[in-house]
Tab-separated table of C-alpha atoms and ligand atoms in Angstrom:
chain	number	residue	atom	x	y	z
A	1	MET	CA	20.573	3.770	-5.817
A	2	THR	CA	19.888	0.868	-4.401
A	3	THR	CA	17.135	-2.178	-5.752
A	4	ILE	CA	16.094	-5.351	-3.646
A	5	ASP	CA	14.204	-8.364	-4.152
A	6	THR	CA	11.494	-7.414	-2.116
A	7	ALA	CA	11.107	-10.873	-0.391
A	8	THR	CA	14.607	-10.737	1.200
A	9	GLY	CA	15.244	-6.596	1.236
A	10	ARG	CA	18.213	-8.471	-0.572
A	11	GLU	CA	20.144	-6.151	-2.648
A	12	ALA	CA	18.185	-7.609	-6.750
A	13	PRO	CA	17.787	-6.181	-9.590
A	14	ALA	CA	14.236	-4.402	-9.876
A	15	GLU	CA	13.098	-5.881	-13.016
A	16	LEU	CA	13.026	-9.762	-10.450
A	17	SER	CA	10.439	-7.803	-7.713
A	18	GLU	CA	9.047	-5.973	-10.813
A	19	GLU	CA	8.307	-8.570	-12.745
A	20	ARG	CA	7.359	-11.177	-10.514
A	21	VAL	CA	4.423	-8.615	-8.690
A	22	ARG	CA	3.047	-7.291	-11.711
A	23	ASP	CA	2.658	-11.367	-12.540
A	24	ILE	CA	1.148	-11.651	-9.145
A	25	PHE	CA	-1.314	-8.851	-8.644
A	26	THR	CA	-2.382	-9.844	-13.000
A	27	GLY	CA	-2.788	-13.505	-11.119
A	28	ILE	CA	-5.125	-12.541	-8.856
A	29	ALA	CA	-6.732	-8.690	-9.115
A	30	GLY	CA	-10.309	-10.452	-9.899
A	31	GLN	CA	-9.911	-12.002	-5.491
A	32	TYR	CA	-7.863	-9.301	-4.605
A	33	GLU	CA	-10.686	-8.327	-2.459
A	34	LYS	CA	-12.190	-11.401	-0.750
A	35	PHE	CA	-9.107	-12.246	-0.037
A	36	ASN	CA	-7.964	-9.778	2.658
A	37	HIS	CA	-11.680	-9.401	3.722
A	38	PHE	CA	-10.920	-13.094	4.544
A	39	SER	CA	-8.028	-12.824	5.845
A	40	SER	CA	-7.709	-9.774	7.663
A	41	PHE	CA	-10.853	-11.481	9.435
A	42	GLY	CA	-12.123	-8.027	8.276
A	43	GLN	CA	-10.165	-5.311	9.839
A	44	ASP	CA	-9.050	-4.172	6.408
A	45	ARG	CA	-12.190	-1.959	6.651
A	46	ARG	CA	-11.180	-1.058	9.296
A	47	TRP	CA	-7.157	0.126	8.881
A	48	LEU	CA	-7.818	1.913	5.355
A	49	ARG	CA	-10.592	3.326	7.809
A	50	ALA	CA	-8.534	4.780	9.924
A	51	LEU	CA	-5.605	5.371	7.467
A	52	VAL	CA	-8.315	8.110	5.354
A	53	GLU	CA	-8.591	9.472	8.589
A	54	SER	CA	-4.507	10.047	9.256
A	55	ALA	CA	-4.487	11.924	5.619
A	56	ASN	CA	-7.244	14.375	6.401
A	57	ILE	CA	-7.593	15.265	3.122
A	58	LYS	CA	-10.129	17.964	2.272
A	59	PRO	CA	-12.752	19.297	0.120
A	60	THR	CA	-10.304	20.885	-2.565
A	61	ASP	CA	-7.737	18.521	-2.008
A	62	CYS	CA	-5.580	16.838	-5.176
A	63	VAL	CA	-5.364	12.965	-3.603
A	64	LEU	CA	-2.983	10.861	-5.043
A	65	ASP	CA	-3.219	7.331	-4.355
A	66	VAL	CA	0.251	4.967	-5.318
A	67	ALA	CA	-0.490	1.688	-5.521
A	68	GLY	CA	-4.223	2.448	-5.677
A	69	GLY	CA	-5.006	-1.361	-6.488
A	70	THR	CA	-8.351	-2.257	-6.955
A	71	GLY	CA	-9.261	0.985	-5.897
A	72	GLU	CA	-9.893	0.359	-2.118
A	73	VAL	CA	-8.214	3.061	-0.167
A	74	THR	CA	-9.658	5.741	-3.489
A	75	PHE	CA	-13.006	4.373	-2.953
A	76	GLY	CA	-12.553	4.954	0.856
A	77	ILE	CA	-12.435	8.040	0.298
A	78	CYS	CA	-14.425	8.909	-2.367
A	79	LYS	CA	-17.330	7.460	0.837
A	80	ARG	CA	-15.432	9.817	3.494
A	81	CYS	CA	-14.100	13.116	2.200
A	82	ASN	CA	-14.842	14.903	-0.448
A	83	PRO	CA	-12.145	16.204	-2.566
A	84	ALA	CA	-11.136	18.130	-5.848
A	85	VAL	CA	-9.575	15.359	-7.013
A	86	ILE	CA	-8.715	11.025	-6.705
A	87	VAL	CA	-6.014	9.962	-9.080
A	88	LEU	CA	-5.765	6.228	-8.467
A	89	SER	CA	-2.652	4.974	-9.425
A	90	ASP	CA	-0.777	1.570	-9.203
A	91	PHE	CA	1.760	-0.183	-12.346
A	92	THR	CA	-0.456	-3.283	-12.195
A	93	PRO	CA	-2.992	-2.133	-15.389
A	94	ALA	CA	-5.631	-5.463	-14.344
A	95	MET	CA	-5.933	-4.184	-10.895
A	96	LEU	CA	-6.697	-1.105	-12.317
A	97	ASP	CA	-9.962	-3.046	-14.299
A	98	VAL	CA	-11.280	-3.992	-10.727
A	99	ALA	CA	-10.862	-0.196	-10.144
A	100	ARG	CA	-12.547	1.088	-13.311
A	101	LYS	CA	-15.892	-1.608	-13.235
A	102	ARG	CA	-15.587	0.288	-9.817
A	103	ILE	CA	-16.393	3.608	-10.824
A	104	GLU	CA	-19.315	2.181	-13.393
A	105	ARG	CA	-20.968	0.554	-10.668
A	106	GLY	CA	-20.708	4.409	-8.002
A	107	ASP	CA	-18.277	3.257	-5.617
A	108	SER	CA	-16.949	7.300	-6.262
A	109	ARG	CA	-20.432	8.595	-4.753
A	110	GLY	CA	-19.770	11.915	-7.403
A	111	VAL	CA	-15.677	12.696	-7.067
A	112	VAL	CA	-13.235	12.368	-9.805
A	113	VAL	CA	-11.491	9.601	-10.234
A	114	GLU	CA	-9.635	9.195	-12.643
A	115	THR	CA	-7.294	6.683	-12.987
A	116	CYS	CA	-3.658	5.451	-14.827
A	117	VAL	CA	-0.749	3.681	-14.421
A	118	VAL	CA	1.928	4.870	-12.453
A	119	ASP	CA	5.033	3.107	-11.567
A	120	ALA	CA	5.738	5.175	-7.849
A	121	GLN	CA	9.031	4.606	-9.486
A	122	ASP	CA	9.086	7.213	-11.619
A	123	ILE	CA	5.442	10.163	-11.814
A	124	PRO	CA	4.661	10.844	-14.335
A	125	PHE	CA	3.164	14.077	-13.434
A	126	GLU	CA	4.950	17.492	-12.002
A	127	ASP	CA	5.901	18.610	-8.948
A	128	ALA	CA	4.029	20.107	-5.985
A	129	SER	CA	0.882	18.616	-8.099
A	130	PHE	CA	-0.726	16.918	-4.782
A	131	ASP	CA	-1.737	18.928	-1.380
A	132	VAL	CA	-1.902	14.717	-0.130
A	133	VAL	CA	-0.713	11.056	-1.301
A	134	THR	CA	-2.003	8.387	-0.046
A	135	MET	CA	-0.121	4.364	-1.047
A	136	ALA	CA	-1.743	0.418	1.540
A	137	TYR	CA	0.534	-2.624	0.667
A	138	GLY	CA	2.187	-0.625	-1.661
A	139	ILE	CA	5.881	0.579	-0.943
A	140	ARG	CA	6.381	-2.745	0.786
A	141	ASN	CA	6.456	-4.389	-2.856
A	142	ILE	CA	8.666	-1.567	-4.604
A	143	PRO	CA	12.326	-2.121	-5.029
A	144	ASP	CA	13.689	1.121	-5.189
A	145	ARG	CA	11.312	2.571	-1.613
A	146	MET	CA	13.869	4.838	-1.447
A	147	ARG	CA	12.975	6.422	-4.897
A	148	ALA	CA	9.685	6.166	-4.166
A	149	LEU	CA	9.341	7.921	-1.028
A	150	GLN	CA	11.132	11.274	-3.511
A	151	GLU	CA	8.485	10.683	-6.197
A	152	ILE	CA	6.559	11.302	-3.700
A	153	ARG	CA	8.170	13.936	-2.018
A	154	ARG	CA	8.158	15.959	-5.312
A	155	VAL	CA	5.211	15.341	-6.245
A	156	LEU	CA	3.498	16.771	-2.301
A	157	VAL	CA	2.915	20.560	-2.919
A	158	PRO	CA	4.607	22.124	0.500
A	159	GLY	CA	2.998	21.109	3.367
A	160	GLY	CA	1.516	18.222	1.658
A	161	THR	CA	0.979	14.609	3.922
A	162	VAL	CA	1.753	11.606	2.407
A	163	ALA	CA	-0.444	8.134	4.298
A	164	ILE	CA	1.100	5.473	3.632
A	165	LEU	CA	-0.239	1.627	5.729
A	166	GLU	CA	1.813	-1.647	5.634
A	167	PHE	CA	1.756	-4.191	6.917
A	168	SER	CA	4.061	-3.884	10.949
A	169	THR	CA	6.258	-6.128	12.398
A	170	PRO	CA	4.557	-6.545	16.154
A	171	PRO	CA	6.510	-4.919	19.055
A	172	PHE	CA	5.183	-7.168	21.751
A	173	PRO	CA	7.850	-11.314	21.272
A	174	PRO	CA	4.493	-13.097	21.656
A	175	ALA	CA	2.571	-11.054	19.421
A	176	ARG	CA	5.090	-11.390	16.572
A	177	ALA	CA	5.733	-15.243	17.140
A	178	PHE	CA	2.027	-15.963	16.226
A	179	TYR	CA	1.771	-13.624	13.785
A	180	ASN	CA	5.121	-15.150	11.949
A	181	ALA	CA	3.325	-18.751	12.146
A	182	TYR	CA	0.309	-17.059	10.204
A	183	LEU	CA	2.100	-15.364	8.081
A	184	LYS	CA	4.160	-18.765	6.802
A	185	TRP	CA	1.008	-20.915	7.512
A	186	GLY	CA	-2.239	-19.349	7.301
A	187	ILE	CA	-1.725	-16.760	4.796
A	188	PRO	CA	-1.233	-18.635	2.717
A	189	ALA	CA	-2.955	-20.970	2.863
A	190	TRP	CA	-6.694	-18.541	2.248
A	191	GLY	CA	-4.527	-17.272	-0.919
A	192	GLN	CA	-4.934	-20.973	-2.447
A	193	HIS	CA	-8.634	-21.538	-1.021
A	194	PHE	CA	-9.561	-17.367	-3.154
A	195	THR	CA	-7.169	-18.112	-5.585
A	196	GLY	CA	-5.316	-21.197	-6.138
A	197	ARG	CA	-2.642	-19.047	-6.343
A	198	ARG	CA	-0.506	-20.720	-3.011
A	199	ASP	CA	3.040	-19.287	-3.875
A	200	ASP	CA	2.058	-15.988	-4.727
A	201	PHE	CA	0.727	-16.402	-0.950
A	202	VAL	CA	3.342	-16.932	0.368
A	203	TYR	CA	6.076	-14.320	-1.031
A	204	LEU	CA	3.025	-11.953	0.824
A	205	GLY	CA	4.644	-13.819	4.067
A	206	ASN	CA	8.115	-13.236	3.101
A	207	SER	CA	8.236	-9.840	1.525
A	208	ILE	CA	6.014	-9.155	5.035
A	209	LYS	CA	9.109	-10.281	6.928
A	210	ALA	CA	11.586	-8.760	4.552
A	211	PHE	CA	9.970	-4.596	5.659
A	212	PRO	CA	11.487	-2.617	7.493
A	213	ASP	CA	9.641	-2.166	10.542
A	214	GLN	CA	7.851	0.493	11.890
A	215	LEU	CA	11.205	3.202	13.287
A	216	SER	CA	12.691	2.089	10.364
A	217	PHE	CA	10.644	3.137	7.623
A	218	ALA	CA	10.153	6.155	9.533
A	219	ARG	CA	13.614	6.955	8.868
A	220	MET	CA	12.590	6.526	5.434
A	221	LEU	CA	10.909	9.077	5.132
A	222	GLU	CA	12.782	11.342	7.435
A	223	GLN	CA	15.920	9.739	5.311
A	224	ALA	CA	13.355	11.087	1.431
A	225	GLY	CA	13.315	14.106	2.885
A	226	PHE	CA	9.814	14.511	5.008
A	227	GLN	CA	8.774	16.189	7.892
A	228	ASN	CA	6.674	15.429	11.479
A	229	VAL	CA	7.673	10.931	11.205
A	230	LYS	CA	5.141	10.243	13.039
A	231	PHE	CA	3.488	6.456	13.043
A	232	LYS	CA	0.134	4.721	14.781
A	233	ASN	CA	0.073	0.317	15.040
A	234	LEU	CA	-2.651	-1.315	14.148
A	235	ALA	CA	-3.834	-4.433	15.580
A	236	PHE	CA	-0.400	-5.060	18.346
A	237	GLY	CA	1.844	-3.086	15.687
A	238	ALA	CA	0.948	-6.210	12.676
A	239	ALA	CA	-0.411	-2.887	10.632
A	240	CYS	CA	1.586	0.668	10.624
A	241	ILE	CA	0.106	3.524	9.694
A	242	HIS	CA	3.135	6.878	9.263
A	243	THR	CA	2.676	9.378	8.150
A	244	ALA	CA	4.544	13.139	7.172
A	245	ARG	CA	4.650	16.122	5.908
A	246	THR	CA	7.085	17.865	3.226
A	247	GLY	CA	8.348	20.980	4.344
A	248	GLN	CA	6.849	24.447	3.599
B	301	SAM	C1	-1.411	-5.449	-2.116
B	301	SAM	S1	-1.788	-4.311	-3.656
B	301	SAM	C2	-2.688	-2.827	-2.385
B	301	SAM	C3	-3.904	-2.394	-3.501
B	301	SAM	C4	-4.458	-1.426	-2.402
B	301	SAM	N1	-4.088	0.154	-1.835
B	301	SAM	C5	-5.467	-1.749	-2.251
B	301	SAM	O1	-5.140	-1.146	-0.073
B	301	SAM	O2	-6.286	-2.856	-1.514
B	301	SAM	C6	-0.727	-3.201	-4.381
B	301	SAM	C7	-0.221	-2.692	-5.285
B	301	SAM	O3	0.550	-2.321	-5.188
B	301	SAM	C8	0.672	-1.801	-7.273
B	301	SAM	N2	2.613	-2.126	-7.226
B	301	SAM	C9	3.625	-2.778	-6.827
B	301	SAM	N3	4.809	-1.808	-7.446
B	301	SAM	C10	4.752	-1.025	-7.950
B	301	SAM	C11	4.955	0.329	-7.845
B	301	SAM	N4	5.955	-0.085	-8.214
B	301	SAM	N5	4.090	1.320	-8.609
B	301	SAM	C12	3.180	1.225	-8.428
B	301	SAM	N6	2.476	0.564	-8.417
B	301	SAM	C13	2.967	-0.916	-7.775
B	301	SAM	C14	0.293	-3.787	-7.300
B	301	SAM	O4	0.307	-3.714	-8.717
B	301	SAM	C15	-0.910	-3.467	-6.451
B	301	SAM	O5	-2.048	-3.667	-7.566
């Protein structure tokens, strides 16, 4: 099992990335959604909508939202689909606290949403428990990504779907140069403005640059045993949705 420092992509003990990411999201949980919205120039909602559409969720489905944070994906699903149940999971309790307040406010719109502290690298559910697994901006923060993908495959039913939204690499060089400059200067500036924690957002930019590009991540999904791996670029490849299925 190889674990990496998610800020550099280099081999490192898992605890380094796990403790850092839990500390970051505990610190910014209350401002997280506002930061996302402004720093993506309002694109976050469009991208989440695209993720929900690509997951192709049916009314009888049991859905697991991995690294679900404050529930952006989960509540997006509640708005557009009507699955039997959604388990909203994350390993930072402070993010789930925000999600629970949203449930109290009615954001789950009558859909059964259960919240649960879960490490994606060690999912505490039986094999074949879910029809669909979603994950947005989670896999990049995980030090043993292969283990997390294998865990997701294990808890999916045969023929189940995983849909993953993550920042990625614009293939067109001028777009890539612009994006890298934004990650280096723009994102830390937004982070400082909304949370006063500039360094956490330097991490965000570094982790995005260290994350595999579209094709490399598609290959990882195949290596984890998924089939029908497809991806769709968003905003010139600044973000990307990968979908895949488990075999029958
Ligand atoms: C950028 S947030 C994304 C939250 C949500 N999916 C969204 O789209 O707004 C990343 C989340 O990944 C969670 N996370 C990081 N490592 C994790 C792990 N090993 N297992 C589960 N969640 C993890 C963090 O706690 C954080 O809430």
